[in-house]
XYZ file of C-alpha atoms in Angstrom:
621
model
C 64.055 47.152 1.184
C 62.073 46.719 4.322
C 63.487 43.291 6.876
C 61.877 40.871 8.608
C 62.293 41.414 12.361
C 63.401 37.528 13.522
C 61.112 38.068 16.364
C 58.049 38.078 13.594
C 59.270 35.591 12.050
C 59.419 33.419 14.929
C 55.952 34.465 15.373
C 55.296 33.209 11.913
C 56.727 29.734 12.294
C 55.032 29.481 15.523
C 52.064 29.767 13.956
C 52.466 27.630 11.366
C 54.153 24.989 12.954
C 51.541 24.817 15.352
C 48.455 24.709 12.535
C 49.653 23.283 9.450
C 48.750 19.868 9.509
C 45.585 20.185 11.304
C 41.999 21.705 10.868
C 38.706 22.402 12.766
C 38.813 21.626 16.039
C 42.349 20.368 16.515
C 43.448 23.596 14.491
C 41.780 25.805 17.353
C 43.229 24.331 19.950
C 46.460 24.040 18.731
C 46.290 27.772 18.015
C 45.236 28.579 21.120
C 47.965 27.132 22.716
C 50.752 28.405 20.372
C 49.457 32.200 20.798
C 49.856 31.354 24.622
C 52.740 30.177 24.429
C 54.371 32.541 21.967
C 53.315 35.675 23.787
C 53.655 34.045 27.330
C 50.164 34.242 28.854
C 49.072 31.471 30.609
C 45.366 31.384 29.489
C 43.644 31.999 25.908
C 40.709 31.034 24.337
C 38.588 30.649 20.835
C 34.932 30.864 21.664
C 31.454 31.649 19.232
C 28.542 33.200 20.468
C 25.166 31.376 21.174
C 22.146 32.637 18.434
C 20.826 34.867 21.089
C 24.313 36.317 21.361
C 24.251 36.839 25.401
C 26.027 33.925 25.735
C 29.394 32.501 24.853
C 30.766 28.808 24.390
C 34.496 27.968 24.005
C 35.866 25.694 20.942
C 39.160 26.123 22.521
C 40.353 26.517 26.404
C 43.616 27.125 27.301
C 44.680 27.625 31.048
C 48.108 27.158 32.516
C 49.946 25.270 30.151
C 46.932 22.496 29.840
C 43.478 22.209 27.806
C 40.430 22.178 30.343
C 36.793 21.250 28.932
C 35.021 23.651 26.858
C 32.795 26.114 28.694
C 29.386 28.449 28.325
C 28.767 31.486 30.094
C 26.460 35.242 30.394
C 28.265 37.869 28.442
C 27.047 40.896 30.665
C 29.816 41.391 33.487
C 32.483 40.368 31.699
C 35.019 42.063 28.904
C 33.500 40.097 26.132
C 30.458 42.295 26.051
C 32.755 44.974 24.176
C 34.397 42.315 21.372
C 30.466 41.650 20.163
C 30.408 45.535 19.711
C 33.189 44.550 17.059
C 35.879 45.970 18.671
C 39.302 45.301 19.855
C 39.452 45.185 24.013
C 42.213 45.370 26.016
C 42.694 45.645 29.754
C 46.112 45.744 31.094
C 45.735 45.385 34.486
C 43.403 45.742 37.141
C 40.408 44.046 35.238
C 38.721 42.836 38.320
C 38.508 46.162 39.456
C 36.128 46.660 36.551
C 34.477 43.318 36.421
C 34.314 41.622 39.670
C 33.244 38.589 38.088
C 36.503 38.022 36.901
C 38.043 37.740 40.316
C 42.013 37.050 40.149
C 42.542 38.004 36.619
C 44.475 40.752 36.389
C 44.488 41.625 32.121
C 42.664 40.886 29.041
C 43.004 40.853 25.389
C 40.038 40.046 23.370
C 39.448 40.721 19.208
C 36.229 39.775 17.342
C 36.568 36.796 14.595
C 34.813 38.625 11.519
C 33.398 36.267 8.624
C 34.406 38.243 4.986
C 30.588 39.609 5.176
C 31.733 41.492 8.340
C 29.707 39.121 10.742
C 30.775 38.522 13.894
C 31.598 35.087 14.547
C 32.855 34.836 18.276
C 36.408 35.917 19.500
C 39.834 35.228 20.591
C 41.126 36.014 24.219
C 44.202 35.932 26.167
C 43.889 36.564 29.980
C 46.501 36.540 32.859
C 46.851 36.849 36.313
C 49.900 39.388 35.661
C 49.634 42.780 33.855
C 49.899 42.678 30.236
C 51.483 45.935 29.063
C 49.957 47.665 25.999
C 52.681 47.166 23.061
C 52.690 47.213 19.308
C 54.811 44.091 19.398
C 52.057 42.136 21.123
C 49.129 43.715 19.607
C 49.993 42.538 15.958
C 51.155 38.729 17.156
C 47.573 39.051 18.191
C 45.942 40.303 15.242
C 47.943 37.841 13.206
C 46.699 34.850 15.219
C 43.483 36.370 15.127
C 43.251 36.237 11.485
C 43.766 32.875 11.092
C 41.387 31.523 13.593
C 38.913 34.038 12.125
C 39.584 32.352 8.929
C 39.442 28.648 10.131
C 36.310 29.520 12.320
C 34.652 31.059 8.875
C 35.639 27.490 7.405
C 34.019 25.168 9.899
C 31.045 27.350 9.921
C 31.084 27.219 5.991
C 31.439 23.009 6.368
C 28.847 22.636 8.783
C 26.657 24.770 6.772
C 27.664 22.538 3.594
C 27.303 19.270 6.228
C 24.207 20.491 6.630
C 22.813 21.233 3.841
C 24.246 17.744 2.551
C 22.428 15.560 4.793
C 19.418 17.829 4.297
C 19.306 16.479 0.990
C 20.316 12.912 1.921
C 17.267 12.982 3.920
C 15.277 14.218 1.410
C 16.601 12.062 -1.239
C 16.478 8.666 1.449
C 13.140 9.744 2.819
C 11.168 10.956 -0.510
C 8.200 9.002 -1.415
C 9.015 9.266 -5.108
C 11.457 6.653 -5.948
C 15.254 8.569 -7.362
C 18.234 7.227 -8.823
C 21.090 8.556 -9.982
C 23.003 6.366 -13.057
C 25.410 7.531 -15.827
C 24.118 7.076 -19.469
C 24.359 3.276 -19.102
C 21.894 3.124 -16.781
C 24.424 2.230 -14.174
C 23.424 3.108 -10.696
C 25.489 5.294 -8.627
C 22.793 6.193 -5.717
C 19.052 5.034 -5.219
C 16.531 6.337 -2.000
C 14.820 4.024 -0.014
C 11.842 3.935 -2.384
C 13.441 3.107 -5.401
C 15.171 0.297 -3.370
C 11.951 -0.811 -2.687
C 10.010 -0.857 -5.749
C 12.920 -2.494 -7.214
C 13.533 -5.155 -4.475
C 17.001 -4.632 -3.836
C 19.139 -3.762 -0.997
C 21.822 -0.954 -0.589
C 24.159 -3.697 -0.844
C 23.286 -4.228 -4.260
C 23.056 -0.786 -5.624
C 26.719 0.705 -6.666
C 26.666 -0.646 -10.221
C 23.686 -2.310 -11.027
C 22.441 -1.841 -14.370
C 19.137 -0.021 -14.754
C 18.266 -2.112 -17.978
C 18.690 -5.451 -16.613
C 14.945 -4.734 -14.529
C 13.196 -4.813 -18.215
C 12.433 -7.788 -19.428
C 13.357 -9.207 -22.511
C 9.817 -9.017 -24.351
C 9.470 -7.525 -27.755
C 7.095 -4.697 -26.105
C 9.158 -3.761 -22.873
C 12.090 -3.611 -24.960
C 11.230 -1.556 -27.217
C 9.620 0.938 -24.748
C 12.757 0.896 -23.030
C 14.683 2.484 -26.046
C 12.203 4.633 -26.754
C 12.436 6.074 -23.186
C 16.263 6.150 -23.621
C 15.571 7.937 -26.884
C 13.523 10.873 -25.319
C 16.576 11.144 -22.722
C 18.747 12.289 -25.332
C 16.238 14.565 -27.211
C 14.782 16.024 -23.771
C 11.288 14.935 -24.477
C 10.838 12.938 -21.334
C 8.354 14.945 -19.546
C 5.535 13.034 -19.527
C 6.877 10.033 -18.234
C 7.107 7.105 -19.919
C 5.304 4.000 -18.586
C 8.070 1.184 -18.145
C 7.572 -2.989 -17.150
C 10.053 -4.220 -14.474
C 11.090 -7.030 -12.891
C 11.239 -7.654 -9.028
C 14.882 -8.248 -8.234
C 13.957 -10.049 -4.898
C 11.293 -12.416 -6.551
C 11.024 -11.645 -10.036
C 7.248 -10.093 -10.232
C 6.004 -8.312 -12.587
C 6.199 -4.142 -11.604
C 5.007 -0.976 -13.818
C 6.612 2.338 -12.991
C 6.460 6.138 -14.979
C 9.566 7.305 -15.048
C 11.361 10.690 -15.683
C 14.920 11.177 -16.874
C 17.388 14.050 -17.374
C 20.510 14.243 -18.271
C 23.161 16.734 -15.992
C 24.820 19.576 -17.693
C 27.899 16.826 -18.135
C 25.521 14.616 -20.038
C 27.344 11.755 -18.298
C 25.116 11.028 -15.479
C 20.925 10.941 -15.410
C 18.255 12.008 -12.425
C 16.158 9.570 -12.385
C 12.625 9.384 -10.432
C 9.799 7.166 -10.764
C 6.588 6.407 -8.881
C 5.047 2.481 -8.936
C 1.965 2.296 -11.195
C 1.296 -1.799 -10.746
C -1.644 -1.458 -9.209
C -3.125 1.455 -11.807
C -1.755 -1.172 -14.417
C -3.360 -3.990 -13.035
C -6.521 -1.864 -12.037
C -6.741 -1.397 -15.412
C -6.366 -4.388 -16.751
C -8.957 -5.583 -14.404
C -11.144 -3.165 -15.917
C -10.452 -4.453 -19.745
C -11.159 -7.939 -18.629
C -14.337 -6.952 -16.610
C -15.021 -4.858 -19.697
C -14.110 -8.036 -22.275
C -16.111 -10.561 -19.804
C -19.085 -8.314 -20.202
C -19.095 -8.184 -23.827
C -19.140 -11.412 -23.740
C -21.829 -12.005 -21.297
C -24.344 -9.869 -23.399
C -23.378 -11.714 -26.291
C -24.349 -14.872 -24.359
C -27.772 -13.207 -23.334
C -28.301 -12.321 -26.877
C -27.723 -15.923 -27.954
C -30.910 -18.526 -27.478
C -30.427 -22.053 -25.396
C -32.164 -24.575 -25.919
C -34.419 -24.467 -22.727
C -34.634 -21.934 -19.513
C -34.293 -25.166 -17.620
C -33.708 -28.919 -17.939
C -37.067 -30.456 -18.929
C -38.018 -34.240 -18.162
C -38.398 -36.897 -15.595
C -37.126 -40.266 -17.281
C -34.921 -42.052 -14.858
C -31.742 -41.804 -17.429
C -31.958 -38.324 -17.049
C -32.556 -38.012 -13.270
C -29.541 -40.284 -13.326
C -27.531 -37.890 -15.327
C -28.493 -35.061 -12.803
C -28.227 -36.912 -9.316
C -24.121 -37.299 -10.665
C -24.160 -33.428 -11.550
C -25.545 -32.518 -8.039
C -22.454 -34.754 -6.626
C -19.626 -33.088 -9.189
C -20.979 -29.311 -8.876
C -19.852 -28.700 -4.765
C -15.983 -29.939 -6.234
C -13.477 -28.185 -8.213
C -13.115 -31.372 -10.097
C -12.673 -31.951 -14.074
C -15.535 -32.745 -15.944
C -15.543 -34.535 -19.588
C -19.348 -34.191 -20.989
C -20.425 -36.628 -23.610
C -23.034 -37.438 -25.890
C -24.836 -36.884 -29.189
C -25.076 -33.712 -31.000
C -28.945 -31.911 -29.556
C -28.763 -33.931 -25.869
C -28.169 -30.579 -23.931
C -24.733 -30.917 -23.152
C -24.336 -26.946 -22.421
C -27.132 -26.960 -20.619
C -25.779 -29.875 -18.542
C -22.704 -27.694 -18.242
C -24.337 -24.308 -16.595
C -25.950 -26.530 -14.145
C -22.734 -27.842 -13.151
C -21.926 -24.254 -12.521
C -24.865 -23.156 -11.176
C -24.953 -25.484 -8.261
C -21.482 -24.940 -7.633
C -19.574 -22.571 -5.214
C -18.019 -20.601 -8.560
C -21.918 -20.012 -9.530
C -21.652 -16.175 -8.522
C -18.612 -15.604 -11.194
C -18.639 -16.285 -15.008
C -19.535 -19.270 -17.108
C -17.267 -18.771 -20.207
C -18.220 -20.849 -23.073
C -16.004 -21.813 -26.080
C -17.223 -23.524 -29.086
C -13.524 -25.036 -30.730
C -15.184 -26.431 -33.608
C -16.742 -23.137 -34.802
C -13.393 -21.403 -34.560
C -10.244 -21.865 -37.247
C -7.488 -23.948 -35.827
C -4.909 -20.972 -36.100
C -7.150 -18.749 -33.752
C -8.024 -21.252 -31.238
C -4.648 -20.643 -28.928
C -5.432 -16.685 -29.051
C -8.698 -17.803 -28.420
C -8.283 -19.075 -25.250
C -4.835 -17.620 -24.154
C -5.500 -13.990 -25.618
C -2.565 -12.348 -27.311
C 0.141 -9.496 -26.936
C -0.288 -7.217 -29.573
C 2.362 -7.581 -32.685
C 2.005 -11.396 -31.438
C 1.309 -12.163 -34.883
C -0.102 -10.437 -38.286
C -3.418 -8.883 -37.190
C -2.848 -8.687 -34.107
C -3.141 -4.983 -33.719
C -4.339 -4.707 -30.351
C -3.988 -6.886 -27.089
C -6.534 -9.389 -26.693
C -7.559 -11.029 -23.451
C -8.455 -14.799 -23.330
C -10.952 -16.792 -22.595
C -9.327 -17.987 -19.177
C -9.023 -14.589 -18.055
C -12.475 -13.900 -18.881
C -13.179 -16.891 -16.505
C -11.088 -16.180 -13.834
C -12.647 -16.977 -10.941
C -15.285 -18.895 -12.474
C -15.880 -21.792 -15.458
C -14.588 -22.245 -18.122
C -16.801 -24.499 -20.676
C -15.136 -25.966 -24.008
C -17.852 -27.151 -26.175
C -16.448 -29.923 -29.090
C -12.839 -30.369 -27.622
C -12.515 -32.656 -29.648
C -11.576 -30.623 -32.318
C -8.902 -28.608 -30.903
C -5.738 -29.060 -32.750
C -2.723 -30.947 -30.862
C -0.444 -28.192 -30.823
C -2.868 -26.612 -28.623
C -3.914 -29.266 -27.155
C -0.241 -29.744 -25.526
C -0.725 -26.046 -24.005
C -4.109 -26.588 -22.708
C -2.364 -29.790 -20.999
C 0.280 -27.111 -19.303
C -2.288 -24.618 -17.966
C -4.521 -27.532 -16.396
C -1.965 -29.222 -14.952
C 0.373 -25.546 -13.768
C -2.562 -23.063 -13.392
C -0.962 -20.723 -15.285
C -0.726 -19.448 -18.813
C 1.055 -17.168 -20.931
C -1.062 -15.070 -23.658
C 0.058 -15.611 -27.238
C 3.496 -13.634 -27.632
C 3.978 -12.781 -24.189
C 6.555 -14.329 -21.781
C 4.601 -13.816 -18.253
C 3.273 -16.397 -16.719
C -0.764 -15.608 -15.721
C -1.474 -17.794 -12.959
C -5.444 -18.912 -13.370
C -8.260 -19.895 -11.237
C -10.413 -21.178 -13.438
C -12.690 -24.867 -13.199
C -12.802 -26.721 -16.901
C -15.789 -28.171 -17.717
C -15.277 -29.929 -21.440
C -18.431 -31.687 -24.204
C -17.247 -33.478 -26.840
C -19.783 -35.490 -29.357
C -17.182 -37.590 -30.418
C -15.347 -40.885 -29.174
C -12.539 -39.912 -26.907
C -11.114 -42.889 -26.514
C -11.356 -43.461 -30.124
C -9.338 -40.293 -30.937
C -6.667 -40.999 -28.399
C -6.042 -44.371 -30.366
C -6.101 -43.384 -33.611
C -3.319 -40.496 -32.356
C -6.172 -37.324 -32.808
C -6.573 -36.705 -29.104
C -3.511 -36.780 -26.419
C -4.119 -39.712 -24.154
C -2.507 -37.495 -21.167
C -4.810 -34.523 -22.072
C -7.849 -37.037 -21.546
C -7.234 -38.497 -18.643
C -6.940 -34.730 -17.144
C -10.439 -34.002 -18.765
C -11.954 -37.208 -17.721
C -11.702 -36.524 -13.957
C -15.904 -37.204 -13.826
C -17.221 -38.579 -16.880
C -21.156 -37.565 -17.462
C -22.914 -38.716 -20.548
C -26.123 -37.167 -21.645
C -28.396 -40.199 -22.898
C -30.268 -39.071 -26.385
C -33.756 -38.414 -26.470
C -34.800 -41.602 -27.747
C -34.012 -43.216 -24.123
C -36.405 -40.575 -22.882
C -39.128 -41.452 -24.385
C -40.918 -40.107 -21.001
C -39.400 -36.904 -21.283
C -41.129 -35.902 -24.577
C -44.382 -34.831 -23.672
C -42.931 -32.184 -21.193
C -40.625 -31.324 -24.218
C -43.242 -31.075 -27.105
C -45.855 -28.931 -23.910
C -42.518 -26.651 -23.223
C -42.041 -26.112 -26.441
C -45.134 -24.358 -27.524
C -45.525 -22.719 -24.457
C -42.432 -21.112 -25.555
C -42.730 -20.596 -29.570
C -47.030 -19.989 -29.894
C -46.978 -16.814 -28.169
C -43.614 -15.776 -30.174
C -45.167 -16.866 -33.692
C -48.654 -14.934 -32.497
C -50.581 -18.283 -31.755
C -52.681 -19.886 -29.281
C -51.909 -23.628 -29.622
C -54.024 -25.587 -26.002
C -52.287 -29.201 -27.104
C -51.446 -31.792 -29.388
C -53.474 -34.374 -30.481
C -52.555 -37.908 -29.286
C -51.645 -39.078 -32.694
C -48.926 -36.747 -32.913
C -47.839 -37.452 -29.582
C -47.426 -40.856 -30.181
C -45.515 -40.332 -33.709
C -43.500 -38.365 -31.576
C -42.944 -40.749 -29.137
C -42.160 -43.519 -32.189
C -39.606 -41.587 -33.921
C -36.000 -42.353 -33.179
C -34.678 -38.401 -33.260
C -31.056 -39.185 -34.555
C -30.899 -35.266 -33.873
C -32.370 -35.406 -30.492
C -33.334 -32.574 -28.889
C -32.210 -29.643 -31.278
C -34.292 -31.515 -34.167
C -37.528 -32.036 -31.683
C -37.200 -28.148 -30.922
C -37.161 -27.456 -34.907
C -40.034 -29.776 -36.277
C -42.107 -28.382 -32.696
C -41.167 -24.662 -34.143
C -42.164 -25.316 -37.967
C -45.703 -27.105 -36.688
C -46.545 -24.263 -34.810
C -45.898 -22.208 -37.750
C -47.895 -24.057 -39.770
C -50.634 -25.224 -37.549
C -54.059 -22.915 -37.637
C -55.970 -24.944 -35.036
C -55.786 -25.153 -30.770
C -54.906 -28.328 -31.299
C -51.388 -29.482 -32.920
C -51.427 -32.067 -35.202
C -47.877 -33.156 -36.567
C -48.268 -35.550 -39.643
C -46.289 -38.138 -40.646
C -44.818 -35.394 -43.664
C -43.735 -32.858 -41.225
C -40.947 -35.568 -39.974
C -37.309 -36.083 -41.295
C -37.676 -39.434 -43.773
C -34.534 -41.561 -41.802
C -37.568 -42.188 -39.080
C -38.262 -45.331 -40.900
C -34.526 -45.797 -40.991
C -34.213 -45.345 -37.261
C -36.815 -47.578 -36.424
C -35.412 -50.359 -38.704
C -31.892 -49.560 -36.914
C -33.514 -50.562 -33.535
C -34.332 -53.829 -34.844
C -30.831 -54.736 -35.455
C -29.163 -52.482 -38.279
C -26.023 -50.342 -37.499
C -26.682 -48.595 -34.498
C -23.530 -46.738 -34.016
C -23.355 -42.711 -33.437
C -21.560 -41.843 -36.891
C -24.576 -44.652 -38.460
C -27.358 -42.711 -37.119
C -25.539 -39.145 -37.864
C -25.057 -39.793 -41.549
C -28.723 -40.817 -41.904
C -29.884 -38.005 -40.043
C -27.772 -35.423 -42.398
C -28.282 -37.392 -45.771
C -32.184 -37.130 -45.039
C -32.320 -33.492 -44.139
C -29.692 -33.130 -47.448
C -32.474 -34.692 -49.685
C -34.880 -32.434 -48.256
C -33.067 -29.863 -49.200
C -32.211 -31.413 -52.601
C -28.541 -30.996 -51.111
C -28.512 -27.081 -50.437
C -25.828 -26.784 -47.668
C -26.117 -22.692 -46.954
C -28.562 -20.439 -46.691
C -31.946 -19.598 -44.863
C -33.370 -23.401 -46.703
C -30.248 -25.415 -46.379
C -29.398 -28.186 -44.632
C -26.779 -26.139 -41.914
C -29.779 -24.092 -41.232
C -31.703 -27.314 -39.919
C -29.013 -28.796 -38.298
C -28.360 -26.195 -36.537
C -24.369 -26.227 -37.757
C -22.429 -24.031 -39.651
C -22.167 -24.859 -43.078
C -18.069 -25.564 -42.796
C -18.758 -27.673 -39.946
C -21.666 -29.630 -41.815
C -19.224 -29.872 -44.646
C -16.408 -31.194 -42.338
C -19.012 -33.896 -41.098
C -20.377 -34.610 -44.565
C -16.472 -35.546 -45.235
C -15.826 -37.325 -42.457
C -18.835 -39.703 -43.041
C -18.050 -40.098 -46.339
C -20.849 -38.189 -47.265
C -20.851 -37.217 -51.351
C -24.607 -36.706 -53.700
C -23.521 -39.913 -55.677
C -24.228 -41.980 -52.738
C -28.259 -41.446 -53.040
């Protein structure tokens, strides 16, 4: 069996005394000094060449018994040229003979530091100002010295490499524009970039364990999303992106993001990038509600008014429109009432035509034409699965009228469940769609028309006093035609200017004697029923001139006239006469192209409604 020489050993423990509990730089230099001090030279270094390898830096400096700072110098002139060859060099005397550079130094011992590849690294040296005899003994406590910084050079070149290479990809993962995150199957956040932190609004304080999940809001839709995203995770299917709705942590907004997942090899931990898509979201919705509000708005041209303009010069209605020129420049409230056919809507869009809101929509809403249950979608709009039916997502009327006005013709009918939330998005100018939990703030002026008695209502518990007083910011009452007298002459001329060229006629006036039985009749229907009887006489006149006869008006004219003289002159009086007459003239036909709705200008299940409400029934004639 081959022994240990103790001298070898020695050599060993010096070695490993001297290294064991350190690395990387502190391991060099304490290597450095324990080869010069177990060989007994009084200088040594570790050094690495520069990339253009004709220069040299030290990592470790030696020199009579002491460390001294770190140094760079050429290679050419000096023994180190021959260790980048890759070969062992050693002078043992006389070296300044052969590199007068190296003035006072009288031997050198220099060995490459090879990576495992066979790269050369940089090298070890040992220099003195005696002669250092060539001997086996002292060339292998060199190589063995040599080895190991070799080795621990490899390593810190390996680390910085891996340092590297690691903050590369911090940077990258910090710096990207694409939002990442990395959370285990929880959703629980381990890491998250700069962009992620601020699409989510958090701080790097806040990411180590925040849970993913908790930025989805608890709606029907974004829930289920959620686990359908989650879903795709586990069956790999994710590679589309699936189109998630967030919450702001910093102030709770509203955020959409598409979002990719993958599970690691582990499958405990997820990559996890998305980009922000709010503004495509909301870009889009824009574009549905642009889309909606010009659906609408063709509908509306479609649809006939009763007049291009307001027609007449009485003093009750310049009245009536000196106040609207006053309410139109403010943003104020406007309740609208009067008798059914006094122009109401027309009063309305001139509100919002003189007004500063005049260059964005006037949304109208007829609540007595529309079932109670659909009034809240109505004007709120839906989410879709908000109810049965509701197989698509619906956008309001308010929405429609953002920006603009928003016109609700016969509030008085809206139910009071609704009537509480159209309280709420008055007073916070904001509403939430039907089955949605976001708040939609509004900018939106109400105009409202009712035909019936407010005040009345709110009495007798129908109307909510507080929801009144909100509406009845500026009153404005239309006065009925029969305190225009004035006014009908421009009327009955405007009105066959506008239907004798339609109908295929050419009609020059109307013959005094119908003007004044005009003029005499009461018109418990006002202006709708003057536009009707106007429209039948040109129909059925074949002269220039148009003569209406005393047949061609409703029979209650009698009645009206008798009312002036001291009968029952109340609104729901005159309305039941009106309807019971135009009922017996249609021998009490309520539908159809000959009923009474037709003439009235209602639909049949509001005529009915009315009928009720009066106490209407055929036994009373």
């Amino acid at each position: 069996m081959q022994t240990v020489d103790s001298s070898e050993l020695a050599i060993l423990r010096a070695l490993v005394e001297g290294t064991v509990q350190t690395t990387g730089e502190d391991f060099l230099r304490s290597l450095v000094r324990s080869l010069c001090t177990t060989i007994g030279v009084a200088n040594g270094f570790i050094a690495e060449f520069t990339s253009d390898k004709t220069r040299i830096r030290s990592l470790a400096f030696w020199e009579h018994g002491q460390f001294i700072d770190n140094q760079e110098w050429e290679l050419a002139g000096t023994p180190c040229v021959d260790v980048l060859a890759g070969k062992l060099c050693h002078y043992p005397s006389d070296l300044a003979k052969i590199f007068p550079k190296e003035e006072g130094i009288e031997s050198y011992l220099g060995v490459p530091l090879q990576d495992a590849d066979g790269q050369i690294l940089g090298h070890l040296a040992i220099f003195d100002e005696r002669a250092m005899p060539e001997e086996p003994r002292l060339l292998y406590t060199f190589k063995i010295f040599a080895a190991r910084a070799a080795a621990e050079l490899n390593r810190i070149r390996v680390e910085e490499l891996r340092q590297q290479s690691e903050q590369r990809y911090k940077d990258l993962f910090d710096e990207a524009p694409i939002a990442y995150v990395h959370e285990d199957t929880d959703t629980r956040f381990q890491a998250a970039n700069q962009a992620a932190m601020r699409i989510l609004g958090i701080t790097p304080e806040q990411v180590p364990g925040l849970i993913g999940s908790s930025f989805v809001p608890d709606t029907p839709e974004a829930q289920q999303r959620l686990q359908l995203a989650l879903k795709s995770i586990e069956d790999g299917t994710n590679n589309d992106g699936v189109v998630l709705e967030l919450r702001r942590r910093d102030n709770d907004q509203p955020i959409w993001i598409q979002w990719w997942s993958k599970l690691d090899p582990s499958r405990q931990y997820m990559r996890t990038m998305f980009i922000d898509i709010t503004e495509r979201v909301l870009m889009k919705r824009e574009q549905a509600r642009l889309q909606a509000q010009n659906l609408y708005l063709q509908e509306e041209i479609k649809s006939t008014h009763n007049f291009d303009d307001i027609i007449g010069r009485s003093p009750a209605l310049q009245s009536l429109l000196n106040q609207v020129q006053r309410v139109a420049q403010t943003d104020a409230s406007v309740l609208i009432q009067g008798e059914s056919g006094t122009g109401k809507e027309l009063i309305a869009r001139a509100i919002h035509a003189a007004s500063p809101r005049k260059n964005r929509p006037l949304i109208k809403v007829n609540c007595a034409a529309l079932p109670s249950s659909l009034i809240e979608s109505e004007l709120f709009g839906h989410e879709k699965g908000a109810f049965t039916g509701a197989i698509n997502k619906r956008i309001g009327r308010f929405e429609l009228a953002e920006g603009g006005t928003l016109f609700l013709d016969e509030v008085g009918e809206i139910p009071l469940d609704v009537q509480v939330k159209l309280l709420r998005v008055i007073q916070e100018r904001e509403f939430e769609r039907v089955g949605g939990q976001v708040p939609i703030k509004m900018d939106v002026r109400v105009i409202t028309a009712t035909n019936r008695d407010l005040l009345t209502e709110v009495a007798e518990k129908n109307f909510r006093e507080d929801l009144f007083y909100r509406l009845n910011v500026f009153p404005l009452t239309t006065p009925p035609l029969r305190e225009r007298l004035e006014d009908i002459p421009l009327l009955v001329n405007f009105l066959i200017a506008k239907f004798a060229p339609k109908i295929g006629k050419k009609i020059t006036g109307v013959s005094a004697q119908s003007m004044q039985r005009l003029q005499n009749y009461r018109w418990p229907g006002n202006i709708r029923e003057l536009e009707n009887i106007i429209e039948r006489a040109v129909i059925l006149t074949d002269t220039p001139i148009l003569d209406i006869g005393p047949e061609q008006l409703p029979a209650a004219a009698d009645a009206g006239v008798k009312n002036t003289a001291g009968g029952d002159t109340s609104l729901d009086s005159i309305a039941k006469e009106h309807i019971l007459s135009v009922l017996e003239q249609t021998r009490w036909v309520i539908e159809g192209p000959n009923g009474a709705a037709q003439r009235l200008n209602l639909k049949p299940s509001t005529l009915r409604y009315r009928m009720q409400k009066l106490g209407i029934a055929k036994t009373n004639r």
